[in-house]
């Protein structure tokens, strides 16, 4: 089955009992048993719910893994995956991971004894240098936010395998439509499904796919024990979003390509960050491991003042955190998502006060370009 067909026919489609074409919302907490233990696969909805199960089967198929799991948010998914580890274990992570991932690792899990080191994984020698006897996993985000840095998933997985470590990939920015990390050697894929998978700024959810029975059993035990599951309504909403992921991602990419071309040629724009640009330092790796470059682009307008002016002058770009929705969003990482990082460290990383990030939506691209043009003036 090809990707766009899988989005529609993957997992469990429809309802065998009624012929309903869409999976019903099983708004139910418990299930009748015909005698003790005599159930039809569902006992209690924390453990398993038919609507959530259909979503979990779908994301498993899309990511080409062994089993899927749906959580109440991306952060609940990430935390559940980290619960696979024990006190005293160590994880190496990409240095510019999502802020919430950095926070849960350093402020919550570190307190519980799970150690973490953050390195620039776009250069894998940094990973090898930091492997310790207690290291258990390499956790990669690629492309990263907001500088769209790329890590070679296949090469990272090879290093992990050689040292007996798990490879975990946060695939939120690319989605399985463009990038399937398990096929490249990763063990676990994580999504904030709040972003492109949902796609309409109307649901908060997290998904995980694992590549083995052992990981599936362990993660199901954690999901059922800690209970951060996705409800049936939101599971259904997410399945509805995923059906159009293909057409949305193609259109996001097409619009982004035109906007990038416009930005690169604009005199007020100092630098453009986009993995689809041949001048991007990891362009070749991005091309090798992903089928598309996505709809996120960052650019530097030279100063915080100019960035503020731009933000205040755009009409179609909504000033907001989050990304991956039908509406175009704009943000200023230095003052929003990355404000907690000290200014010197931010400048070192390239997250200057003049850096603007946009999540390109599905509006008519001519309107988006005209809007940026007048705002840059
Ligand atoms: C948003 C996001 C998360 C966190 O997901 P929530 O659904 O907001 O909990 C994790 N990783 C990335 C890359 C994200 O963009």
mmCIF file of C-alpha atoms and ligand atoms in Angstrom:
data_model
loop_
_atom_site.group_PDB
_atom_site.id
_atom_site.type_symbol
_atom_site.label_atom_id
_atom_site.label_comp_id
_atom_site.label_asym_id
_atom_site.label_seq_id
_atom_site.Cartn_x
_atom_site.Cartn_y
_atom_site.Cartn_z
ATOM 1 C CA UNK A 1 0.000 0.000 0.000
ATOM 2 C CA UNK A 2 1.379 3.431 -0.908
ATOM 3 C CA UNK A 3 1.434 6.286 1.633
ATOM 4 C CA UNK A 4 -1.737 8.166 0.606
ATOM 5 C CA UNK A 5 -3.730 4.926 0.387
ATOM 6 C CA UNK A 6 -2.405 3.841 3.777
ATOM 7 C CA UNK A 7 -3.653 7.104 5.309
ATOM 8 C CA UNK A 8 -7.183 6.119 4.285
ATOM 9 C CA UNK A 9 -7.113 2.311 4.461
ATOM 10 C CA UNK A 10 -4.382 1.635 7.060
ATOM 11 C CA UNK A 11 -5.151 0.443 10.579
ATOM 12 C CA UNK A 12 -8.785 -0.500 11.072
ATOM 13 C CA UNK A 13 -11.215 1.154 8.697
ATOM 14 C CA UNK A 14 -14.908 1.452 9.420
ATOM 15 C CA UNK A 15 -17.085 -0.695 11.641
ATOM 16 C CA UNK A 16 -17.770 -4.357 10.782
ATOM 17 C CA UNK A 17 -20.961 -4.445 12.899
ATOM 18 C CA UNK A 18 -22.837 -1.672 11.063
ATOM 19 C CA UNK A 19 -20.893 -0.974 7.891
ATOM 20 C CA UNK A 20 -20.146 2.567 9.111
ATOM 21 C CA UNK A 21 -17.322 3.902 6.931
ATOM 22 C CA UNK A 22 -15.726 5.845 9.770
ATOM 23 C CA UNK A 23 -14.620 4.160 13.025
ATOM 24 C CA UNK A 24 -17.282 4.977 15.657
ATOM 25 C CA UNK A 25 -16.472 6.878 18.830
ATOM 26 C CA UNK A 26 -16.718 4.229 21.555
ATOM 27 C CA UNK A 27 -17.566 6.568 24.422
ATOM 28 C CA UNK A 28 -17.351 3.819 27.021
ATOM 29 C CA UNK A 29 -15.290 3.032 30.103
ATOM 30 C CA UNK A 30 -16.013 -0.646 30.747
ATOM 31 C CA UNK A 31 -17.104 -3.787 28.867
ATOM 32 C CA UNK A 32 -19.407 -6.678 29.756
ATOM 33 C CA UNK A 33 -17.647 -9.966 30.481
ATOM 34 C CA UNK A 34 -19.300 -13.329 29.712
ATOM 35 C CA UNK A 35 -17.942 -14.868 32.902
ATOM 36 C CA UNK A 36 -14.615 -13.947 34.509
ATOM 37 C CA UNK A 37 -12.010 -13.026 31.870
ATOM 38 C CA UNK A 38 -14.463 -13.816 29.050
ATOM 39 C CA UNK A 39 -14.222 -10.522 27.166
ATOM 40 C CA UNK A 40 -13.981 -9.560 23.494
ATOM 41 C CA UNK A 41 -10.558 -7.938 23.711
ATOM 42 C CA UNK A 42 -11.626 -4.939 25.800
ATOM 43 C CA UNK A 43 -12.088 -4.855 29.588
ATOM 44 C CA UNK A 44 -11.579 -1.268 30.698
ATOM 45 C CA UNK A 45 -10.808 1.789 28.554
ATOM 46 C CA UNK A 46 -7.546 2.789 30.248
ATOM 47 C CA UNK A 47 -6.194 -0.613 29.189
ATOM 48 C CA UNK A 48 -7.788 -0.493 25.747
ATOM 49 C CA UNK A 49 -10.613 1.280 23.888
ATOM 50 C CA UNK A 50 -11.768 0.351 20.352
ATOM 51 C CA UNK A 51 -11.529 3.907 18.962
ATOM 52 C CA UNK A 52 -8.090 4.452 20.473
ATOM 53 C CA UNK A 53 -7.087 0.986 19.267
ATOM 54 C CA UNK A 54 -8.028 1.908 15.677
ATOM 55 C CA UNK A 55 -5.818 5.016 15.904
ATOM 56 C CA UNK A 56 -2.969 2.988 17.422
ATOM 57 C CA UNK A 57 -3.203 0.460 14.586
ATOM 58 C CA UNK A 58 -3.182 3.288 12.043
ATOM 59 C CA UNK A 59 -0.053 5.018 13.361
ATOM 60 C CA UNK A 60 1.655 1.600 13.662
ATOM 61 C CA UNK A 61 0.992 0.984 9.943
ATOM 62 C CA UNK A 62 2.074 4.491 8.931
ATOM 63 C CA UNK A 63 5.357 4.273 10.845
ATOM 64 C CA UNK A 64 5.960 0.646 9.765
ATOM 65 C CA UNK A 65 6.394 -0.540 13.350
ATOM 66 C CA UNK A 66 5.236 -3.384 15.590
ATOM 67 C CA UNK A 67 2.729 -1.541 17.805
ATOM 68 C CA UNK A 68 1.283 1.943 18.333
ATOM 69 C CA UNK A 69 0.196 3.806 21.471
ATOM 70 C CA UNK A 70 -1.907 6.954 21.894
ATOM 71 C CA UNK A 71 -1.371 9.383 24.773
ATOM 72 C CA UNK A 72 -3.097 12.518 26.028
ATOM 73 C CA UNK A 73 -0.300 14.783 24.713
ATOM 74 C CA UNK A 74 3.105 14.676 23.076
ATOM 75 C CA UNK A 75 4.673 15.243 26.501
ATOM 76 C CA UNK A 76 2.720 12.321 28.018
ATOM 77 C CA UNK A 77 4.040 10.153 25.170
ATOM 78 C CA UNK A 78 7.642 11.291 25.703
ATOM 79 C CA UNK A 79 7.383 10.783 29.475
ATOM 80 C CA UNK A 80 5.937 7.270 29.051
ATOM 81 C CA UNK A 81 8.827 6.340 26.726
ATOM 82 C CA UNK A 82 11.341 7.638 29.305
ATOM 83 C CA UNK A 83 9.663 5.404 31.911
ATOM 84 C CA UNK A 84 11.179 2.473 30.006
ATOM 85 C CA UNK A 85 14.421 3.478 31.713
ATOM 86 C CA UNK A 86 15.503 3.083 35.331
ATOM 87 C CA UNK A 87 17.047 5.330 37.918
ATOM 88 C CA UNK A 88 20.762 5.517 37.099
ATOM 89 C CA UNK A 89 20.258 5.170 33.327
ATOM 90 C CA UNK A 90 21.537 7.847 30.935
ATOM 91 C CA UNK A 91 20.094 9.208 27.689
ATOM 92 C CA UNK A 92 21.844 11.359 25.049
ATOM 93 C CA UNK A 93 19.546 13.902 23.372
ATOM 94 C CA UNK A 94 19.691 16.449 20.554
ATOM 95 C CA UNK A 95 20.690 19.802 22.104
ATOM 96 C CA UNK A 96 17.872 21.838 20.580
ATOM 97 C CA UNK A 97 15.044 19.400 21.337
ATOM 98 C CA UNK A 98 11.538 20.724 21.953
ATOM 99 C CA UNK A 99 11.573 22.895 25.106
ATOM 100 C CA UNK A 100 9.115 20.629 26.925
ATOM 101 C CA UNK A 101 11.365 17.627 26.323
ATOM 102 C CA UNK A 102 14.318 19.538 27.764
ATOM 103 C CA UNK A 103 12.192 20.545 30.754
ATOM 104 C CA UNK A 104 10.871 17.065 31.585
ATOM 105 C CA UNK A 105 14.371 15.549 31.260
ATOM 106 C CA UNK A 106 16.124 18.168 33.395
ATOM 107 C CA UNK A 107 13.431 19.173 35.892
ATOM 108 C CA UNK A 108 11.418 15.982 36.411
ATOM 109 C CA UNK A 109 13.197 12.825 35.248
ATOM 110 C CA UNK A 110 16.621 13.945 36.472
ATOM 111 C CA UNK A 111 15.089 14.246 39.932
ATOM 112 C CA UNK A 112 13.975 10.609 39.585
ATOM 113 C CA UNK A 113 17.497 9.528 38.627
ATOM 114 C CA UNK A 114 17.324 9.411 34.814
ATOM 115 C CA UNK A 115 20.403 11.277 33.583
ATOM 116 C CA UNK A 116 20.580 13.223 30.332
ATOM 117 C CA UNK A 117 23.226 14.890 28.173
ATOM 118 C CA UNK A 118 22.333 17.273 25.338
ATOM 119 C CA UNK A 119 24.643 17.401 22.315
ATOM 120 C CA UNK A 120 24.536 18.617 18.711
ATOM 121 C CA UNK A 121 23.502 15.322 17.101
ATOM 122 C CA UNK A 122 23.828 16.764 13.585
ATOM 123 C CA UNK A 123 27.514 15.884 14.184
ATOM 124 C CA UNK A 124 27.450 12.281 15.414
ATOM 125 C CA UNK A 125 30.991 12.355 16.803
ATOM 126 C CA UNK A 126 29.393 14.365 19.633
ATOM 127 C CA UNK A 127 27.151 11.385 20.378
ATOM 128 C CA UNK A 128 29.987 8.847 20.415
ATOM 129 C CA UNK A 129 32.023 11.090 22.718
ATOM 130 C CA UNK A 130 29.244 11.138 25.327
ATOM 131 C CA UNK A 131 28.320 7.442 25.481
ATOM 132 C CA UNK A 132 28.841 6.238 29.064
ATOM 133 C CA UNK A 133 28.615 2.738 30.580
ATOM 134 C CA UNK A 134 25.070 3.581 31.802
ATOM 135 C CA UNK A 135 23.856 5.119 28.508
ATOM 136 C CA UNK A 136 20.695 3.391 27.308
ATOM 137 C CA UNK A 137 19.395 5.490 24.408
ATOM 138 C CA UNK A 138 19.996 8.174 21.807
ATOM 139 C CA UNK A 139 17.041 10.548 21.456
ATOM 140 C CA UNK A 140 16.912 12.532 18.239
ATOM 141 C CA UNK A 141 14.723 15.304 16.961
ATOM 142 C CA UNK A 142 15.144 15.953 13.229
ATOM 143 C CA UNK A 143 14.554 18.506 11.779
ATOM 144 C CA UNK A 144 14.920 20.644 14.905
ATOM 145 C CA UNK A 145 13.164 23.764 16.002
ATOM 146 C CA UNK A 146 13.786 26.586 15.137
ATOM 147 C CA UNK A 147 17.006 26.105 13.132
ATOM 148 C CA UNK A 148 15.888 23.018 11.177
ATOM 149 C CA UNK A 149 19.089 21.105 11.889
ATOM 150 C CA UNK A 150 19.184 17.552 10.537
ATOM 151 C CA UNK A 151 20.544 14.389 12.181
ATOM 152 C CA UNK A 152 21.360 11.317 10.084
ATOM 153 C CA UNK A 153 18.913 8.746 11.522
ATOM 154 C CA UNK A 154 20.506 5.746 9.845
ATOM 155 C CA UNK A 155 24.022 6.627 11.023
ATOM 156 C CA UNK A 156 22.784 7.420 14.547
ATOM 157 C CA UNK A 157 20.932 4.083 14.705
ATOM 158 C CA UNK A 158 24.090 2.254 13.614
ATOM 159 C CA UNK A 159 26.070 3.870 16.449
ATOM 160 C CA UNK A 160 23.278 3.008 18.885
ATOM 161 C CA UNK A 161 23.166 -0.640 17.770
ATOM 162 C CA UNK A 162 26.941 -0.993 18.059
ATOM 163 C CA UNK A 163 26.669 0.092 21.712
ATOM 164 C CA UNK A 164 23.452 -1.767 22.542
ATOM 165 C CA UNK A 165 21.400 1.452 22.847
ATOM 166 C CA UNK A 166 17.884 2.284 21.709
ATOM 167 C CA UNK A 167 17.325 4.942 19.053
ATOM 168 C CA UNK A 168 14.321 7.176 19.714
ATOM 169 C CA UNK A 169 13.160 9.735 17.131
ATOM 170 C CA UNK A 170 10.715 12.604 17.638
ATOM 171 C CA UNK A 171 9.173 12.646 14.140
ATOM 172 C CA UNK A 172 6.724 15.514 14.769
ATOM 173 C CA UNK A 173 8.126 17.896 12.132
ATOM 174 C CA UNK A 174 8.314 15.397 9.248
ATOM 175 C CA UNK A 175 5.400 13.036 10.018
ATOM 176 C CA UNK A 176 5.404 9.494 8.581
ATOM 177 C CA UNK A 177 4.295 10.985 5.268
ATOM 178 C CA UNK A 178 7.816 12.330 4.699
ATOM 179 C CA UNK A 179 10.007 10.286 7.021
ATOM 180 C CA UNK A 180 9.774 6.783 8.553
ATOM 181 C CA UNK A 181 12.573 6.436 11.132
ATOM 182 C CA UNK A 182 11.918 2.742 11.957
ATOM 183 C CA UNK A 183 12.702 1.862 8.332
ATOM 184 C CA UNK A 184 16.030 3.697 8.866
ATOM 185 C CA UNK A 185 16.917 1.662 11.979
ATOM 186 C CA UNK A 186 15.191 3.508 14.847
ATOM 187 C CA UNK A 187 13.477 1.545 17.633
ATOM 188 C CA UNK A 188 10.901 4.061 18.838
ATOM 189 C CA UNK A 189 9.131 6.929 17.062
ATOM 190 C CA UNK A 190 7.313 9.673 18.973
ATOM 191 C CA UNK A 191 4.844 12.296 17.759
ATOM 192 C CA UNK A 192 3.234 15.357 19.109
ATOM 193 C CA UNK A 193 0.099 14.577 17.103
ATOM 194 C CA UNK A 194 -1.105 18.033 18.147
ATOM 195 C CA UNK A 195 0.825 19.353 15.150
ATOM 196 C CA UNK A 196 0.668 18.019 11.552
ATOM 197 C CA UNK A 197 -1.076 14.702 12.291
ATOM 198 C CA UNK A 198 -4.090 16.471 13.823
ATOM 199 C CA UNK A 199 -3.457 19.414 11.535
ATOM 200 C CA UNK A 200 -6.383 21.659 12.446
ATOM 201 C CA UNK A 201 -5.373 23.236 15.807
ATOM 202 C CA UNK A 202 -8.184 21.386 17.559
ATOM 203 C CA UNK A 203 -6.648 18.439 19.430
ATOM 204 C CA UNK A 204 -3.725 17.810 21.820
ATOM 205 C CA UNK A 205 -2.358 14.267 21.532
ATOM 206 C CA UNK A 206 0.793 12.149 21.506
ATOM 207 C CA UNK A 207 1.623 8.931 19.638
ATOM 208 C CA UNK A 208 4.373 6.341 19.982
ATOM 209 C CA UNK A 209 5.332 3.471 17.687
ATOM 210 C CA UNK A 210 7.803 0.750 18.738
ATOM 211 C CA UNK A 211 9.532 -1.824 16.539
ATOM 212 C CA UNK A 212 9.465 -4.981 18.718
ATOM 213 C CA UNK A 213 7.185 -7.166 20.800
ATOM 214 C CA UNK A 214 9.355 -6.636 23.873
ATOM 215 C CA UNK A 215 9.156 -2.835 23.642
ATOM 216 C CA UNK A 216 5.420 -3.096 22.905
ATOM 217 C CA UNK A 217 4.770 -5.165 26.038
ATOM 218 C CA UNK A 218 6.867 -2.852 28.203
ATOM 219 C CA UNK A 219 5.287 0.327 26.850
ATOM 220 C CA UNK A 220 1.761 -1.055 27.120
ATOM 221 C CA UNK A 221 2.498 -1.919 30.748
ATOM 222 C CA UNK A 222 3.613 1.696 31.342
ATOM 223 C CA UNK A 223 0.670 3.185 29.415
ATOM 224 C CA UNK A 224 -1.797 1.112 31.420
ATOM 225 C CA UNK A 225 0.019 1.689 34.730
ATOM 226 C CA UNK A 226 0.523 5.448 34.476
ATOM 227 C CA UNK A 227 -2.720 6.088 32.564
ATOM 228 C CA UNK A 228 -1.956 9.075 30.309
ATOM 229 C CA UNK A 229 -4.191 7.715 27.539
ATOM 230 C CA UNK A 230 -5.971 9.568 24.724
ATOM 231 C CA UNK A 231 -9.766 9.646 25.006
ATOM 232 C CA UNK A 232 -12.077 8.230 22.295
ATOM 233 C CA UNK A 233 -13.282 11.642 21.022
ATOM 234 C CA UNK A 234 -9.746 12.914 20.483
ATOM 235 C CA UNK A 235 -8.659 9.558 18.999
ATOM 236 C CA UNK A 236 -11.432 9.882 16.420
ATOM 237 C CA UNK A 237 -10.571 13.518 15.675
ATOM 238 C CA UNK A 238 -6.957 12.534 15.101
ATOM 239 C CA UNK A 239 -7.935 9.746 12.691
ATOM 240 C CA UNK A 240 -10.008 12.244 10.764
ATOM 241 C CA UNK A 241 -7.027 14.595 10.575
ATOM 242 C CA UNK A 242 -4.671 11.834 9.442
ATOM 243 C CA UNK A 243 -6.876 10.926 6.451
ATOM 244 C CA UNK A 244 -5.866 14.213 4.761
ATOM 245 C CA UNK A 245 -2.232 14.234 5.934
ATOM 246 C CA UNK A 246 -0.943 13.470 2.426
ATOM 247 C CA UNK A 247 -2.698 16.274 0.590
ATOM 248 C CA UNK A 248 -1.920 18.678 3.428
ATOM 249 C CA UNK A 249 1.797 17.837 3.560
ATOM 250 C CA UNK A 250 2.149 18.135 -0.232
ATOM 251 C CA UNK A 251 0.489 21.549 -0.158
ATOM 252 C CA UNK A 252 2.426 22.750 2.943
ATOM 253 C CA UNK A 253 5.629 21.820 1.117
ATOM 254 C CA UNK A 254 4.623 23.455 -2.162
ATOM 255 C CA UNK A 255 3.690 26.712 -0.406
ATOM 256 C CA UNK A 256 6.879 26.593 1.671
ATOM 257 C CA UNK A 257 9.085 26.114 -1.390
ATOM 258 C CA UNK A 258 7.654 29.299 -2.939
ATOM 259 C CA UNK A 259 7.963 31.276 0.297
ATOM 260 C CA UNK A 260 11.569 30.136 0.773
ATOM 261 C CA UNK A 261 12.384 31.267 -2.770
ATOM 262 C CA UNK A 262 10.843 34.652 -2.013
ATOM 263 C CA UNK A 263 12.711 35.011 1.302
ATOM 264 C CA UNK A 264 16.105 33.985 -0.110
ATOM 265 C CA UNK A 265 15.834 36.747 -2.730
ATOM 266 C CA UNK A 266 14.602 39.463 -0.366
ATOM 267 C CA UNK A 267 17.236 42.099 0.617
ATOM 268 C CA UNK A 268 15.822 42.518 4.166
ATOM 269 C CA UNK A 269 16.299 38.824 4.951
ATOM 270 C CA UNK A 270 19.816 38.021 6.204
ATOM 271 C CA UNK A 271 19.567 34.244 6.370
ATOM 272 C CA UNK A 272 17.016 31.510 5.630
ATOM 273 C CA UNK A 273 16.963 28.152 7.408
ATOM 274 C CA UNK A 274 15.258 25.384 5.423
ATOM 275 C CA UNK A 275 16.558 21.816 4.847
ATOM 276 C CA UNK A 276 15.293 21.914 1.256
ATOM 277 C CA UNK A 277 17.835 24.636 0.385
ATOM 278 C CA UNK A 278 20.970 23.278 -1.282
ATOM 279 C CA UNK A 279 22.969 25.664 0.907
ATOM 280 C CA UNK A 280 21.617 24.026 4.109
ATOM 281 C CA UNK A 281 24.605 22.235 5.734
ATOM 282 C CA UNK A 282 22.709 18.921 6.010
ATOM 283 C CA UNK A 283 20.726 19.155 2.768
ATOM 284 C CA UNK A 284 22.113 15.865 1.398
ATOM 285 C CA UNK A 285 21.161 13.920 4.542
ATOM 286 C CA UNK A 286 17.707 15.494 4.558
ATOM 287 C CA UNK A 287 17.258 14.452 0.926
ATOM 288 C CA UNK A 288 18.467 10.920 1.637
ATOM 289 C CA UNK A 289 16.280 10.194 4.671
ATOM 290 C CA UNK A 290 13.090 12.148 3.984
ATOM 291 C CA UNK A 291 10.689 12.291 1.039
ATOM 292 C CA UNK A 292 9.974 15.973 1.671
ATOM 293 C CA UNK A 293 11.425 18.919 3.573
ATOM 294 C CA UNK A 294 8.295 20.058 5.401
ATOM 295 C CA UNK A 295 6.492 23.301 6.036
ATOM 296 C CA UNK A 296 8.652 24.941 8.698
ATOM 297 C CA UNK A 297 11.051 27.747 7.829
ATOM 298 C CA UNK A 298 13.039 30.200 9.922
ATOM 299 C CA UNK A 299 14.695 33.397 8.754
ATOM 300 C CA UNK A 300 16.750 36.203 10.236
ATOM 301 C CA UNK A 301 15.749 39.817 9.655
ATOM 302 C CA UNK A 302 18.780 41.238 11.476
ATOM 303 C CA UNK A 303 17.366 42.646 14.717
ATOM 304 C CA UNK A 304 14.684 42.166 17.352
ATOM 305 C CA UNK A 305 13.170 45.515 16.386
ATOM 306 C CA UNK A 306 12.708 44.491 12.760
ATOM 307 C CA UNK A 307 11.323 41.110 13.815
ATOM 308 C CA UNK A 308 8.787 42.865 16.066
ATOM 309 C CA UNK A 309 7.745 45.153 13.206
ATOM 310 C CA UNK A 310 7.277 42.169 10.923
ATOM 311 C CA UNK A 311 5.196 40.307 13.494
ATOM 312 C CA UNK A 312 2.995 43.351 14.019
ATOM 313 C CA UNK A 313 2.447 43.945 10.289
ATOM 314 C CA UNK A 314 1.434 40.508 8.994
ATOM 315 C CA UNK A 315 -2.266 39.770 8.440
ATOM 316 C CA UNK A 316 -2.439 36.092 7.535
ATOM 317 C CA UNK A 317 0.247 34.742 9.882
ATOM 318 C CA UNK A 318 -1.161 34.261 13.368
ATOM 319 C CA UNK A 319 1.229 35.014 16.219
ATOM 320 C CA UNK A 320 1.142 31.773 18.198
ATOM 321 C CA UNK A 321 3.162 28.867 19.491
ATOM 322 C CA UNK A 322 2.562 25.435 17.941
ATOM 323 C CA UNK A 323 2.860 24.513 14.266
ATOM 324 C CA UNK A 324 1.638 22.194 11.563
ATOM 325 C CA UNK A 325 -1.901 23.474 11.195
ATOM 326 C CA UNK A 326 -3.942 24.654 8.199
ATOM 327 C CA UNK A 327 -3.492 28.280 9.301
ATOM 328 C CA UNK A 328 -0.073 29.908 8.928
ATOM 329 C CA UNK A 329 1.601 30.700 12.241
ATOM 330 C CA UNK A 330 4.487 33.022 13.058
ATOM 331 C CA UNK A 331 6.670 33.205 16.148
ATOM 332 C CA UNK A 332 9.781 34.813 17.547
ATOM 333 C CA UNK A 333 11.769 31.978 19.164
ATOM 334 C CA UNK A 334 14.064 34.285 21.212
ATOM 335 C CA UNK A 335 11.065 35.849 22.964
ATOM 336 C CA UNK A 336 8.685 32.872 22.951
ATOM 337 C CA UNK A 337 9.669 29.199 22.802
ATOM 338 C CA UNK A 338 13.364 29.763 23.622
ATOM 339 C CA UNK A 339 13.094 32.724 26.025
ATOM 340 C CA UNK A 340 14.369 30.619 28.955
ATOM 341 C CA UNK A 341 17.768 30.118 27.264
ATOM 342 C CA UNK A 342 20.313 32.835 28.222
ATOM 343 C CA UNK A 343 20.898 35.395 25.440
ATOM 344 C CA UNK A 344 24.609 34.506 24.947
ATOM 345 C CA UNK A 345 23.784 30.809 24.556
ATOM 346 C CA UNK A 346 20.946 31.686 22.164
ATOM 347 C CA UNK A 347 23.245 33.811 19.988
ATOM 348 C CA UNK A 348 25.790 30.949 19.986
ATOM 349 C CA UNK A 349 23.116 28.583 18.712
ATOM 350 C CA UNK A 350 21.977 31.088 16.059
ATOM 351 C CA UNK A 351 18.677 31.863 17.776
ATOM 352 C CA UNK A 352 19.140 35.628 17.430
ATOM 353 C CA UNK A 353 16.586 38.283 18.402
ATOM 354 C CA UNK A 354 15.908 38.777 14.691
ATOM 355 C CA UNK A 355 15.072 35.132 14.027
ATOM 356 C CA UNK A 356 11.487 34.576 12.891
ATOM 357 C CA UNK A 357 9.904 31.139 12.566
ATOM 358 C CA UNK A 358 6.911 30.427 10.363
ATOM 359 C CA UNK A 359 4.732 27.366 10.031
ATOM 360 C CA UNK A 360 3.408 27.667 6.498
ATOM 361 C CA UNK A 361 -0.298 26.905 6.289
ATOM 362 C CA UNK A 362 -2.647 26.079 3.454
ATOM 363 C CA UNK A 363 -3.785 29.580 2.470
ATOM 364 C CA UNK A 364 -3.199 30.704 -1.129
ATOM 365 C CA UNK A 365 0.568 31.129 -1.298
ATOM 366 C CA UNK A 366 0.238 34.348 -3.337
ATOM 367 C CA UNK A 367 -1.589 35.932 -0.398
ATOM 368 C CA UNK A 368 1.076 34.690 2.025
ATOM 369 C CA UNK A 369 3.922 36.084 -0.084
ATOM 370 C CA UNK A 370 2.189 39.451 -0.594
ATOM 371 C CA UNK A 371 1.615 39.594 3.149
ATOM 372 C CA UNK A 372 5.296 38.944 3.955
ATOM 373 C CA UNK A 373 6.327 41.426 1.260
ATOM 374 C CA UNK A 374 4.302 44.305 2.702
ATOM 375 C CA UNK A 375 5.359 43.400 6.264
ATOM 376 C CA UNK A 376 9.066 43.283 5.332
ATOM 377 C CA UNK A 377 8.711 46.801 3.872
HETATM 378 C C1 LIG B 1 4.756 20.244 20.484
HETATM 379 C C2 LIG B 1 5.881 19.301 20.488
HETATM 380 C C3 LIG B 1 6.037 18.351 21.518
HETATM 381 C C4 LIG B 1 5.096 18.285 22.704
HETATM 382 O O1 LIG B 1 3.827 17.866 22.314
HETATM 383 P P1 LIG B 1 2.460 18.329 23.065
HETATM 384 O O2 LIG B 1 1.423 17.644 22.245
HETATM 385 O O3 LIG B 1 2.406 19.815 23.030
HETATM 386 O O4 LIG B 1 2.539 17.796 24.462
HETATM 387 C C5 LIG B 1 7.086 17.457 21.417
HETATM 388 N N1 LIG B 1 7.961 17.500 20.394
HETATM 389 C C6 LIG B 1 7.856 18.412 19.401
HETATM 390 C C7 LIG B 1 8.848 18.416 18.299
HETATM 391 C C8 LIG B 1 6.821 19.336 19.416
HETATM 392 O O5 LIG B 1 6.735 20.249 18.437
#
